[in-house]
Coordinates of C-alpha atoms in Angstrom, one line a residue:
Chain J
M1 CA 15.9 -2.6 9.6
N2 CA 15.4 -0.4 12.4
T3 CA 12.3 1.5 12.2
R4 CA 11.7 2.7 16.2
Y5 CA 12.3 5.6 17.4
R6 CA 12.2 7.9 20.8
I7 CA 9.7 10.7 21.0
L8 CA 11.4 13.6 22.4
K9 CA 8.6 16.0 22.6
A10 CA 4.6 15.5 22.7
E11 CA 2.4 18.6 22.9
Y12 CA -1.4 19.4 21.7
L13 CA -1.6 22.2 19.0
N14 CA -5.2 22.8 19.7
V15 CA -8.0 20.5 20.5
D16 CA -7.1 17.9 18.2
T17 CA -4.3 18.1 16.8
F18 CA -0.8 17.1 18.1
L19 CA 2.7 17.4 17.1
L20 CA 5.2 15.0 17.8
T21 CA 9.1 15.2 17.8
V22 CA 11.1 12.5 17.2
Q23 CA 14.5 11.3 17.5
S24 CA 15.7 9.8 14.0
E25 CA 19.2 10.4 12.6
L26 CA 18.5 8.6 9.5
I27 CA 15.0 10.2 8.7
S28 CA 16.4 13.7 9.6
K29 CA 19.0 14.0 7.4
K30 CA 16.8 12.2 4.3
A31 CA 13.8 13.7 4.5
R32 CA 12.8 15.9 1.8
P33 CA 10.3 18.6 2.4
G34 CA 6.6 17.1 1.7
Q35 CA 7.8 13.7 1.6
I36 CA 5.8 11.5 4.3
V37 CA 7.0 8.9 7.0
T38 CA 4.3 5.9 8.1
I39 CA 3.6 5.1 11.6
K40 CA 2.6 1.7 13.1
C41 CA -0.4 2.5 15.7
G42 CA 0.2 -0.4 17.9
D43 CA -1.7 -3.7 18.5
E44 CA -4.4 -2.2 20.4
G45 CA -8.0 -2.2 19.0
G46 CA -7.4 -4.7 16.0
V47 CA -5.8 -1.3 13.4
I48 CA -3.6 -3.2 11.5
L49 CA -2.3 -0.5 8.7
R50 CA 0.0 2.2 9.3
R51 CA -0.6 5.9 9.3
P52 CA 1.0 7.9 6.6
I53 CA 1.9 11.2 8.1
S54 CA 3.6 14.3 5.9
I55 CA 6.6 15.3 7.4
C56 CA 6.4 19.0 9.2
S57 CA 9.8 20.1 9.6
V58 CA 13.1 18.7 10.4
D59 CA 16.3 19.9 12.5
R60 CA 19.2 18.4 10.6
E61 CA 21.7 19.3 12.9
K62 CA 19.7 17.7 15.9
G63 CA 18.5 15.0 14.1
T64 CA 15.2 15.2 14.6
F65 CA 11.9 16.1 13.1
D66 CA 8.2 17.3 13.6
I67 CA 5.0 15.7 12.6
A68 CA 1.6 17.4 13.2
I69 CA -1.0 14.6 13.7
Q70 CA -5.4 15.2 13.6
I71 CA -7.2 13.0 15.4
R72 CA -9.8 11.9 13.1
G73 CA -10.7 8.3 13.9
K74 CA -9.4 5.2 15.9
G75 CA -5.6 5.0 14.4
T76 CA -4.8 8.8 15.3
K77 CA -6.6 8.3 18.6
I78 CA -4.0 5.7 19.5
L79 CA -1.2 7.6 18.3
S80 CA -2.1 11.2 20.1
K81 CA -1.6 8.5 23.6
F82 CA 2.2 8.6 22.9
K83 CA 4.5 10.5 25.1
A84 CA 7.5 11.8 25.5
G85 CA 9.9 9.3 25.6
D86 CA 8.1 6.6 24.5
M87 CA 9.1 4.4 21.3
I88 CA 7.5 5.2 18.1
D89 CA 7.7 2.4 15.0
I90 CA 8.1 4.7 12.0
M91 CA 9.3 4.1 8.4
G92 CA 10.5 7.1 6.1
P93 CA 11.1 9.1 4.5
L94 CA 8.7 7.8 1.8
G95 CA 7.6 9.4 -2.0
Q96 CA 8.5 12.2 -3.9
G97 CA 8.6 15.7 -2.4
F98 CA 8.1 19.4 -3.7
S99 CA 10.5 20.5 -6.2
L100 CA 13.4 22.7 -5.2
Y101 CA 14.1 24.4 -8.4
P102 CA 16.8 27.5 -7.9
K103 CA 15.3 28.8 -11.3
H104 CA 12.5 29.9 -9.0
K105 CA 12.9 32.9 -7.2
K106 CA 9.2 34.0 -5.9
I107 CA 6.8 31.0 -4.7
I108 CA 3.4 30.8 -2.8
A109 CA 2.8 27.9 -0.1
I110 CA -0.8 27.7 -0.2
G111 CA -2.2 25.1 2.3
G112 CA -5.7 24.2 3.7
G113 CA -6.3 22.7 7.4
I114 CA -3.8 20.1 8.0
G115 CA -2.8 20.5 4.5
I116 CA -0.2 23.3 6.2
F117 CA 2.0 20.9 7.7
P118 CA 4.4 19.6 4.7
L119 CA 4.7 23.3 3.6
L120 CA 6.4 24.7 6.6
Q121 CA 9.8 22.5 5.7
L122 CA 9.0 23.2 1.8
L123 CA 9.2 27.2 3.2
K124 CA 12.6 26.8 5.0
D125 CA 14.4 24.7 2.5
H126 CA 13.3 26.5 -0.5
P127 CA 16.1 28.3 -1.8
A128 CA 13.8 31.5 -3.4
E129 CA 14.1 34.8 -2.4
N130 CA 10.4 35.6 -2.0
K131 CA 8.6 33.2 -0.1
K132 CA 4.6 33.6 0.5
A133 CA 2.8 31.4 2.3
I134 CA -1.5 31.4 2.4
L135 CA -3.0 29.6 5.2
G136 CA -6.8 28.6 5.6
F137 CA -8.3 27.2 8.5
R138 CA -11.7 26.9 9.7
N139 CA -12.0 29.6 12.3
K140 CA -9.9 31.0 14.6
S141 CA -9.4 28.0 17.3
C142 CA -8.1 26.1 14.5
V143 CA -5.0 28.2 13.4
I144 CA -1.7 26.5 14.4
L145 CA 2.0 27.3 13.8
E146 CA 1.5 30.4 12.6
E147 CA 4.8 31.7 14.4
E148 CA 6.8 28.9 12.7
F149 CA 5.3 30.3 9.3
R150 CA 5.8 33.5 9.6
Q151 CA 9.8 33.0 10.3
A152 CA 10.0 30.3 7.1
C153 CA 8.7 33.0 4.7
N154 CA 9.1 36.9 4.0
E155 CA 4.9 37.3 4.1
L156 CA 2.4 35.4 5.7
F157 CA -1.5 35.2 4.8
I158 CA -4.5 33.7 6.9
S159 CA -7.8 33.4 6.1
T160 CA -10.3 31.4 8.1
D161 CA -13.9 30.1 6.6
D162 CA -16.1 32.5 9.2
G163 CA -13.2 35.4 9.6
S164 CA -12.8 35.0 13.0
Y165 CA -9.1 35.3 11.8
G166 CA -7.3 37.0 9.2
D167 CA -9.0 37.3 6.3
K168 CA -12.8 36.0 5.6
G169 CA -12.7 33.3 2.6
F170 CA -10.9 30.7 1.1
V171 CA -7.1 30.6 0.0
T172 CA -7.8 30.6 -3.4
D173 CA -9.3 34.1 -3.2
T174 CA -6.1 35.1 -1.1
L175 CA -3.9 33.7 -4.1
K176 CA -5.8 35.6 -7.1
K177 CA -5.3 38.7 -5.2
V178 CA -1.6 38.2 -4.1
M179 CA -0.9 36.7 -7.4
D180 CA -2.4 39.9 -9.3
K181 CA -0.2 42.6 -7.1
E182 CA 3.1 40.3 -7.4
P183 CA 3.1 37.2 -9.6
A184 CA 5.1 34.2 -8.3
D185 CA 7.0 32.1 -10.5
M186 CA 6.0 28.8 -8.6
L187 CA 2.8 27.8 -6.6
F188 CA 2.5 24.6 -4.1
F189 CA -1.0 23.5 -2.9
C190 CA -1.4 21.0 -0.2
G191 CA -5.1 20.7 1.3
P192 CA -8.6 19.6 0.8
L193 CA -9.3 18.4 -2.7
P194 CA -11.5 21.2 -3.9
M195 CA -9.2 23.6 -2.7
M196 CA -6.4 22.1 -4.9
K197 CA -8.9 21.5 -7.8
L198 CA -9.5 25.3 -8.0
G199 CA -5.5 26.3 -7.1
V200 CA -4.6 23.9 -10.2
E201 CA -7.1 26.0 -12.5
I202 CA -6.2 29.1 -11.3
A203 CA -2.1 28.4 -11.7
K204 CA -3.1 27.5 -15.2
E205 CA -5.1 31.3 -15.6
Y206 CA -1.7 32.8 -14.2
N207 CA 0.1 30.5 -16.3
T208 CA 2.6 29.2 -13.4
P209 CA 3.9 26.1 -12.9
C210 CA 2.4 24.3 -9.6
E211 CA 2.7 21.0 -7.3
V212 CA -0.1 19.7 -5.0
S213 CA 0.4 17.3 -2.5
M214 CA -2.1 14.5 -2.6
E215 CA -3.9 12.4 0.3
Q216 CA -5.0 8.9 -0.3
R217 CA -5.9 5.9 1.9
M218 CA -3.1 3.6 2.1
G219 CA -1.9 0.0 2.2
C220 CA 1.8 -0.8 2.4
G221 CA 3.0 2.7 1.7
I222 CA 6.1 2.0 -0.4
G223 CA 4.1 1.3 -3.8
A224 CA 3.7 -2.3 -3.7
C225 CA 0.2 -2.7 -3.2
L226 CA -1.3 -0.1 -5.6
V227 CA -4.2 0.9 -3.2
C228 CA -3.6 4.6 -2.5
V229 CA -3.8 5.7 -6.2
C230 CA -4.7 8.8 -7.9
K231 CA -5.2 9.8 -11.8
T232 CA -2.6 11.1 -13.6
K233 CA -1.8 12.0 -17.5
K234 CA -0.4 9.3 -19.3
E235 CA 0.3 10.7 -23.0
D236 CA -3.4 11.0 -24.3
D237 CA -4.5 8.9 -21.6
W238 CA -4.6 8.4 -18.0
E239 CA -3.7 5.8 -15.7
Y240 CA -3.8 5.6 -11.6
T241 CA -0.4 5.9 -9.7
Q242 CA 0.6 4.9 -6.3
V243 CA 0.4 8.1 -4.4
C244 CA 2.6 6.4 -1.6
K245 CA 5.7 5.7 -4.1
M246 CA 5.3 8.2 -6.6
G247 CA 3.8 11.1 -4.7
P248 CA 2.3 12.6 -2.4
V249 CA 3.3 15.4 -4.5
F250 CA 3.0 15.8 -8.1
S251 CA 3.0 18.3 -10.5
G252 CA -0.1 20.3 -11.7
D253 CA 0.1 19.6 -15.4
K254 CA 0.5 15.6 -14.4
I255 CA -2.4 15.6 -11.9
I256 CA -6.0 15.0 -12.7
I257 CA -8.1 15.7 -10.1
D258 CA -11.6 14.9 -10.8
Chain U
M1 CA 19.4 -21.1 8.1
R2 CA 20.2 -23.6 11.0
E3 CA 22.1 -27.2 10.6
N4 CA 19.9 -30.0 10.4
I5 CA 16.5 -28.0 9.9
N6 CA 15.2 -28.6 6.7
L7 CA 12.6 -26.1 5.1
K8 CA 12.2 -27.6 1.5
V9 CA 8.6 -28.1 0.5
N10 CA 7.3 -29.6 -2.8
I11 CA 4.1 -28.3 -4.3
G12 CA 2.6 -30.2 -6.5
G13 CA 6.2 -30.4 -8.7
L14 CA 7.3 -26.8 -7.7
E15 CA 10.4 -27.3 -5.2
L16 CA 10.3 -24.0 -2.7
K17 CA 13.5 -23.7 -0.5
N18 CA 11.1 -22.8 2.5
P19 CA 7.4 -22.4 2.7
V20 CA 6.7 -18.8 3.1
I21 CA 5.7 -17.1 -0.1
A22 CA 4.8 -13.7 -0.5
A23 CA 1.0 -13.9 -1.7
S24 CA -0.2 -11.8 -4.9
G25 CA -1.3 -8.7 -5.3
C26 CA 0.5 -7.3 -1.8
F27 CA 4.1 -7.8 -3.1
G28 CA 3.5 -6.0 -6.4
F29 CA 6.6 -7.6 -8.4
G30 CA 9.1 -7.6 -5.9
R31 CA 11.2 -4.6 -6.7
E32 CA 9.6 -2.2 -3.6
Y33 CA 10.2 -4.9 -0.9
S34 CA 13.3 -5.7 -2.1
R35 CA 14.6 -2.4 -0.8
F36 CA 13.7 -3.7 2.9
F37 CA 14.8 -6.9 3.1
D38 CA 16.7 -9.6 1.0
I39 CA 13.6 -11.0 -1.0
K40 CA 15.9 -14.1 -2.2
R41 CA 15.2 -15.6 1.5
L42 CA 11.2 -16.0 0.3
G43 CA 10.0 -19.5 -0.3
G44 CA 8.8 -18.1 -3.4
I45 CA 6.7 -14.6 -5.1
A46 CA 3.6 -15.2 -6.5
V47 CA 3.1 -11.5 -8.6
R48 CA 0.9 -8.9 -8.6
G49 CA -2.1 -10.3 -10.8
L50 CA -1.6 -10.4 -14.4
T51 CA -4.3 -10.2 -16.8
L52 CA -3.8 -10.4 -21.3
Q53 CA -4.4 -6.6 -21.7
P54 CA -3.1 -3.9 -19.2
Q55 CA -6.0 -2.9 -16.5
K56 CA -6.4 0.4 -15.5
G57 CA -7.9 -1.0 -12.0
N58 CA -10.7 0.7 -10.0
P59 CA -11.5 3.8 -8.7
P60 CA -10.2 5.2 -5.4
P61 CA -10.2 4.6 -2.4
R62 CA -9.2 1.1 -3.0
I63 CA -8.9 0.4 1.1
A64 CA -10.9 0.5 3.8
E65 CA -9.7 -0.6 7.5
T66 CA -12.0 -2.7 9.1
P67 CA -11.6 -4.5 13.0
S68 CA -8.3 -6.4 12.6
G69 CA -8.5 -6.6 8.7
I70 CA -9.2 -4.3 5.4
L71 CA -10.9 -4.1 2.9
N72 CA -9.3 -3.4 -0.9
S73 CA -10.7 -3.3 -4.1
V74 CA -7.9 -3.0 -6.5
G75 CA -9.3 -4.3 -9.6
L76 CA -6.1 -5.7 -10.9
Q77 CA -4.4 -3.0 -12.2
N78 CA -1.5 -4.6 -13.8
P79 CA 1.0 -3.8 -16.6
G80 CA -0.1 -6.8 -18.6
V81 CA 1.3 -10.0 -19.0
H82 CA 3.6 -9.0 -22.3
T83 CA 4.7 -6.1 -20.1
F84 CA 5.7 -8.6 -17.3
I85 CA 8.1 -10.6 -18.9
E86 CA 9.7 -7.7 -20.5
K87 CA 9.6 -5.3 -17.7
E88 CA 9.7 -7.2 -14.8
I89 CA 10.9 -10.9 -15.4
P90 CA 14.4 -9.9 -16.2
F91 CA 14.5 -8.0 -12.4
L92 CA 12.9 -11.2 -11.0
R93 CA 15.2 -13.6 -12.4
K94 CA 18.1 -11.9 -10.7
I95 CA 16.6 -13.3 -7.5
D96 CA 17.5 -16.9 -6.7
T97 CA 13.4 -17.3 -5.4
T98 CA 10.5 -19.1 -7.2
I99 CA 8.1 -16.9 -9.5
I100 CA 4.6 -17.7 -9.2
A101 CA 2.6 -16.0 -12.2
N102 CA -0.7 -14.8 -10.8
V103 CA -3.2 -14.5 -14.1
S104 CA -6.7 -14.2 -14.1
G105 CA -8.9 -13.8 -17.2
N106 CA -12.3 -12.7 -19.0
T107 CA -13.0 -15.8 -20.4
I108 CA -11.5 -19.5 -20.7
E109 CA -9.8 -18.1 -24.1
E110 CA -7.6 -15.5 -22.1
Y111 CA -7.0 -17.9 -19.5
E112 CA -5.7 -20.3 -21.9
S113 CA -4.0 -17.9 -23.6
M114 CA -2.3 -16.4 -20.3
A115 CA -1.2 -20.0 -19.6
E116 CA 0.7 -20.8 -23.0
I117 CA 2.2 -17.2 -23.1
L118 CA 3.9 -18.0 -19.7
S119 CA 5.0 -21.3 -20.1
N120 CA 7.0 -20.1 -22.5
A121 CA 8.3 -17.4 -20.2
D122 CA 10.7 -17.6 -17.5
V123 CA 8.7 -18.4 -14.5
D124 CA 8.4 -21.5 -12.6
A125 CA 4.9 -22.0 -12.0
I126 CA 1.3 -20.2 -12.8
E127 CA -1.4 -19.9 -10.2
L128 CA -5.0 -19.6 -11.4
N129 CA -6.6 -16.7 -10.0
L130 CA -10.3 -17.9 -10.4
S131 CA -11.5 -16.0 -7.3
C132 CA -10.9 -12.2 -7.4
P133 CA -13.9 -10.3 -6.0
N134 CA -12.8 -6.8 -7.8
V135 CA -13.3 -7.4 -11.4
Q136 CA -16.9 -6.9 -13.4
E137 CA -16.3 -10.0 -15.2
G138 CA -14.6 -13.1 -15.0
C139 CA -12.5 -14.6 -12.1
L140 CA -14.9 -14.8 -9.2
R141 CA -17.7 -15.8 -11.5
F142 CA -15.2 -18.8 -12.8
G143 CA -14.5 -19.8 -9.2
S144 CA -17.7 -19.8 -7.6
S145 CA -19.2 -23.4 -9.6
A146 CA -17.4 -27.0 -9.5
Q147 CA -18.2 -27.4 -13.0
K148 CA -17.2 -24.1 -14.2
V149 CA -13.9 -24.6 -12.4
E150 CA -13.6 -28.5 -14.0
S151 CA -13.6 -26.9 -17.2
V152 CA -11.5 -23.4 -16.9
V153 CA -9.0 -25.7 -15.2
S154 CA -8.8 -28.9 -17.6
R155 CA -8.6 -26.3 -20.4
V156 CA -5.8 -24.4 -19.2
K157 CA -4.3 -27.5 -18.3
N158 CA -3.9 -28.2 -21.8
Y159 CA -1.3 -25.2 -22.3
A160 CA 0.0 -24.7 -18.6
K161 CA 3.6 -26.7 -19.2
K162 CA 4.4 -25.7 -15.7
P163 CA 3.0 -26.5 -12.4
L164 CA -0.2 -25.0 -11.8
L165 CA -1.8 -23.7 -8.3
V166 CA -5.6 -22.9 -8.3
K167 CA -6.5 -20.1 -6.4
L168 CA -10.0 -20.7 -4.8
T169 CA -12.4 -18.3 -3.4
P170 CA -14.1 -18.5 0.2
N171 CA -17.4 -16.8 -1.5
V172 CA -19.0 -20.2 -1.7
T173 CA -21.6 -22.4 0.1
D174 CA -18.6 -25.6 0.0
I175 CA -15.0 -24.7 -1.1
T176 CA -14.3 -28.8 -0.9
E177 CA -16.2 -29.0 -3.8
I178 CA -14.4 -26.4 -5.7
A179 CA -11.1 -27.9 -4.7
K180 CA -11.9 -31.4 -5.7
A181 CA -13.4 -30.4 -9.2
A182 CA -9.7 -28.3 -9.6
E183 CA -7.9 -31.6 -8.5
E184 CA -10.2 -33.4 -11.0
A185 CA -9.2 -30.9 -13.7
G186 CA -5.6 -31.3 -13.3
A187 CA -4.7 -28.8 -10.8
D188 CA -1.4 -29.4 -9.2
S189 CA -2.1 -27.8 -6.3
V190 CA -4.6 -25.1 -4.7
S191 CA -3.8 -22.4 -2.9
L192 CA -6.5 -20.3 -0.6
I193 CA -8.3 -18.8 0.9
N194 CA -8.8 -15.2 -1.8
T195 CA -10.2 -12.3 0.1
I196 CA -13.9 -12.6 1.3
L197 CA -16.3 -10.0 -0.3
G198 CA -17.1 -7.2 2.4
M199 CA -18.2 -3.8 2.3
A200 CA -17.6 -0.7 4.7
I201 CA -20.0 2.2 5.0
N202 CA -19.0 6.0 6.4
A203 CA -22.5 6.4 8.3
K204 CA -21.4 10.3 8.2
T205 CA -21.5 10.4 4.8
R206 CA -24.2 7.9 3.8
R207 CA -21.4 6.4 1.4
P208 CA -19.4 3.5 0.8
I209 CA -16.2 3.9 1.7
L210 CA -14.5 1.9 -1.4
G211 CA -14.7 3.8 -4.7
S212 CA -16.1 0.1 -5.9
I213 CA -18.6 -0.3 -3.0
T214 CA -17.4 -3.9 -2.1
G215 CA -14.2 -5.2 -1.5
G216 CA -12.2 -8.2 -0.5
L217 CA -11.4 -8.7 3.0
S218 CA -8.3 -9.8 4.3
G219 CA -6.0 -9.5 7.3
P220 CA -6.1 -11.1 10.8
A221 CA -9.9 -11.1 11.1
V222 CA -10.2 -14.0 8.1
K223 CA -7.8 -16.1 9.8
P224 CA -10.2 -18.5 11.7
I225 CA -12.5 -19.3 8.2
A226 CA -9.1 -19.2 6.5
L227 CA -7.6 -22.3 9.2
R228 CA -11.3 -23.7 8.9
M229 CA -11.2 -24.0 5.0
V230 CA -7.8 -25.1 4.4
Y231 CA -8.3 -27.7 7.3
E232 CA -11.5 -29.0 5.1
V233 CA -10.0 -28.3 1.9
S234 CA -6.5 -30.7 2.7
R235 CA -8.7 -33.4 4.1
A236 CA -10.9 -33.7 1.0
V237 CA -7.7 -33.2 -2.1
K238 CA -4.7 -35.4 -2.5
I239 CA -2.9 -32.3 -4.1
P240 CA -0.9 -30.0 -1.7
V241 CA -2.5 -27.0 -0.2
I242 CA -1.1 -23.5 -0.2
G243 CA -2.7 -21.5 2.8
M244 CA -3.4 -18.0 3.7
G245 CA -5.6 -15.8 5.3
G246 CA -4.4 -13.0 8.3
I247 CA -1.1 -14.7 8.6
C248 CA 0.8 -12.0 10.8
N249 CA 3.7 -14.2 12.2
A250 CA 5.6 -17.6 12.6
T251 CA 2.7 -18.9 14.9
D252 CA -0.1 -18.1 12.2
A253 CA 2.2 -19.7 9.8
I254 CA 2.6 -23.3 11.6
E255 CA -1.3 -23.3 12.8
F256 CA -1.8 -23.3 9.0
L257 CA 0.6 -26.0 8.3
L258 CA -0.8 -28.2 11.0
A259 CA -3.9 -27.6 9.5
G260 CA -2.8 -29.6 6.3
A261 CA -1.1 -26.8 4.7
S262 CA 2.1 -27.4 2.5
A263 CA 3.2 -23.6 2.1
V264 CA 1.6 -20.4 3.2
M265 CA 1.2 -17.1 1.5
I266 CA 1.5 -13.7 3.5
G267 CA 0.2 -10.6 2.3
T268 CA -1.5 -7.5 3.9
A269 CA 0.5 -8.5 7.2
G270 CA 3.5 -7.0 5.2
F271 CA 1.7 -3.6 5.0
A272 CA 2.0 -3.1 9.1
N273 CA 5.8 -5.0 9.3
P274 CA 7.9 -5.4 6.0
M275 CA 10.1 -7.8 7.8
V276 CA 7.0 -10.6 8.2
W277 CA 8.1 -12.8 5.8
V278 CA 11.6 -13.2 6.9
E279 CA 10.4 -12.9 10.6
T280 CA 7.8 -16.2 10.0
I281 CA 10.6 -17.9 7.9
E282 CA 13.1 -17.6 11.3
G283 CA 10.3 -18.4 13.4
I284 CA 9.3 -21.5 11.9
E285 CA 12.8 -22.9 12.1
D286 CA 12.7 -21.9 15.9
Y287 CA 9.8 -23.8 16.2
M288 CA 11.4 -27.2 14.4
A289 CA 14.3 -26.3 16.7
E290 CA 12.7 -26.1 20.0
N291 CA 10.1 -29.2 19.1
S292 CA 13.4 -31.4 17.8
I293 CA 11.3 -31.2 14.0
N294 CA 13.9 -31.9 11.6
S295 CA 11.5 -31.2 8.1
V296 CA 9.3 -28.9 7.9
T297 CA 7.3 -31.3 6.0
E298 CA 6.7 -33.0 9.4
L299 CA 4.2 -29.9 10.4
I300 CA 2.4 -30.5 7.6
G301 CA -1.3 -32.0 8.5
G302 CA 0.1 -32.8 11.7
L303 CA -3.1 -31.4 13.6
I304 CA -3.9 -33.5 16.6
V305 CA -7.5 -34.3 16.9

């Protein structure tokens, strides 16, 4: 099994987030929006676990895909040192992506912070006629991939927590305003847990189906170790389900966000 | 497989085609890794820890990375022994490898009951987990005193009609005393080490990283401790020892064999490298060829001191 691929481009999107373009016929052809890959950090520093990262976008013709990574700890710090031309060990695509149903004509993708990344390919691939994106960031310096998102959708809304760019406030505030004006028939969320929890509630209020992309600390990345679980409904009960294998994307009426 | 190289080992009546086993908890019931490699190449599969009734497991996060290791606190999430027999054995039995059912109980009666149920099921051996650090009751409580180990193992032995492995915890003062108690009570082999109790804290949030506060440490960080314990236990008992703890490659595995293990289990290393089991088997063959060793049993306890 080959998991070693060449990095074609490595560039910073802002001070702590970088984007890698990787050459892989297999991953770019097979990947569906919302799926993840797991990346080996290398042998330095005793970092043994692969890092799960959402696929940000794919170029199926060129056979490449992009992943965007924020430096958060030791592992992502090591990954930030990779340069164009280097080989990198990537397993994927893994997990379940977003649902692309033709019956959904008006969709809204709502993302917060680094949660915006998997939404880019979702917007590119979704067959809906009307595609909107609502992206939230901490402040102006955190705003990234704005142009890429603008091109992938019909209408883009940006908000920042401090109002230094776009609207001041949270994406969920913008979502309500947008839904009041022109309701969508499907919502997609990816971002911090409180944002997704509120998002699922708003979707319910508007009687609109939704999907959320969950994040959890992972072990094997393929569903064997039962480490990266989240709560999901099971008949009248609930169970812990693997985020890596059964997710990271879950239906809003299946997921339980405590 | 190379000619003239014999990888077969016998672990207290359990024949393995090679000494490399997938460790319980890290390999599920084999389905996931079967997408990555031909799992019939394994000497055996120790399946995810089973309990009599289904278990939901512990709240997440269930994993924390520590230097050269991981802490986990899965808490024995599993579908229960009956669902295992009904849904998983038919899949596993299509694969030509040895199936080891790993079991945990809250009471001695539960251990007895599972031993009886599994003795009538199509598995090759039973591994008694007396050492899970991640459940409130049972398990570690049984595994941490020689007297309790003796009583659980001797009672389970009445029901276990298949080779009985006893998995030992390192979270004890003297693991050789526990191993001897297991042997006297009728264990056919002992497997060690289970994970070492540990903890990780996020200073920024002032909270534990794991949902259940403490967890079990595995990975290369524990290898020296595991090697020492395998060395000590293999000198203290006559039954075979299965060694595990931080094995990442053939060299690590060979070190365990030299220390006295008759077979090895690999778990955590598979998270980073799903090919680790196959690479380890091939690496042991290479080592044997280079050193003109015909049978892998020649390596067992071959440490020069």
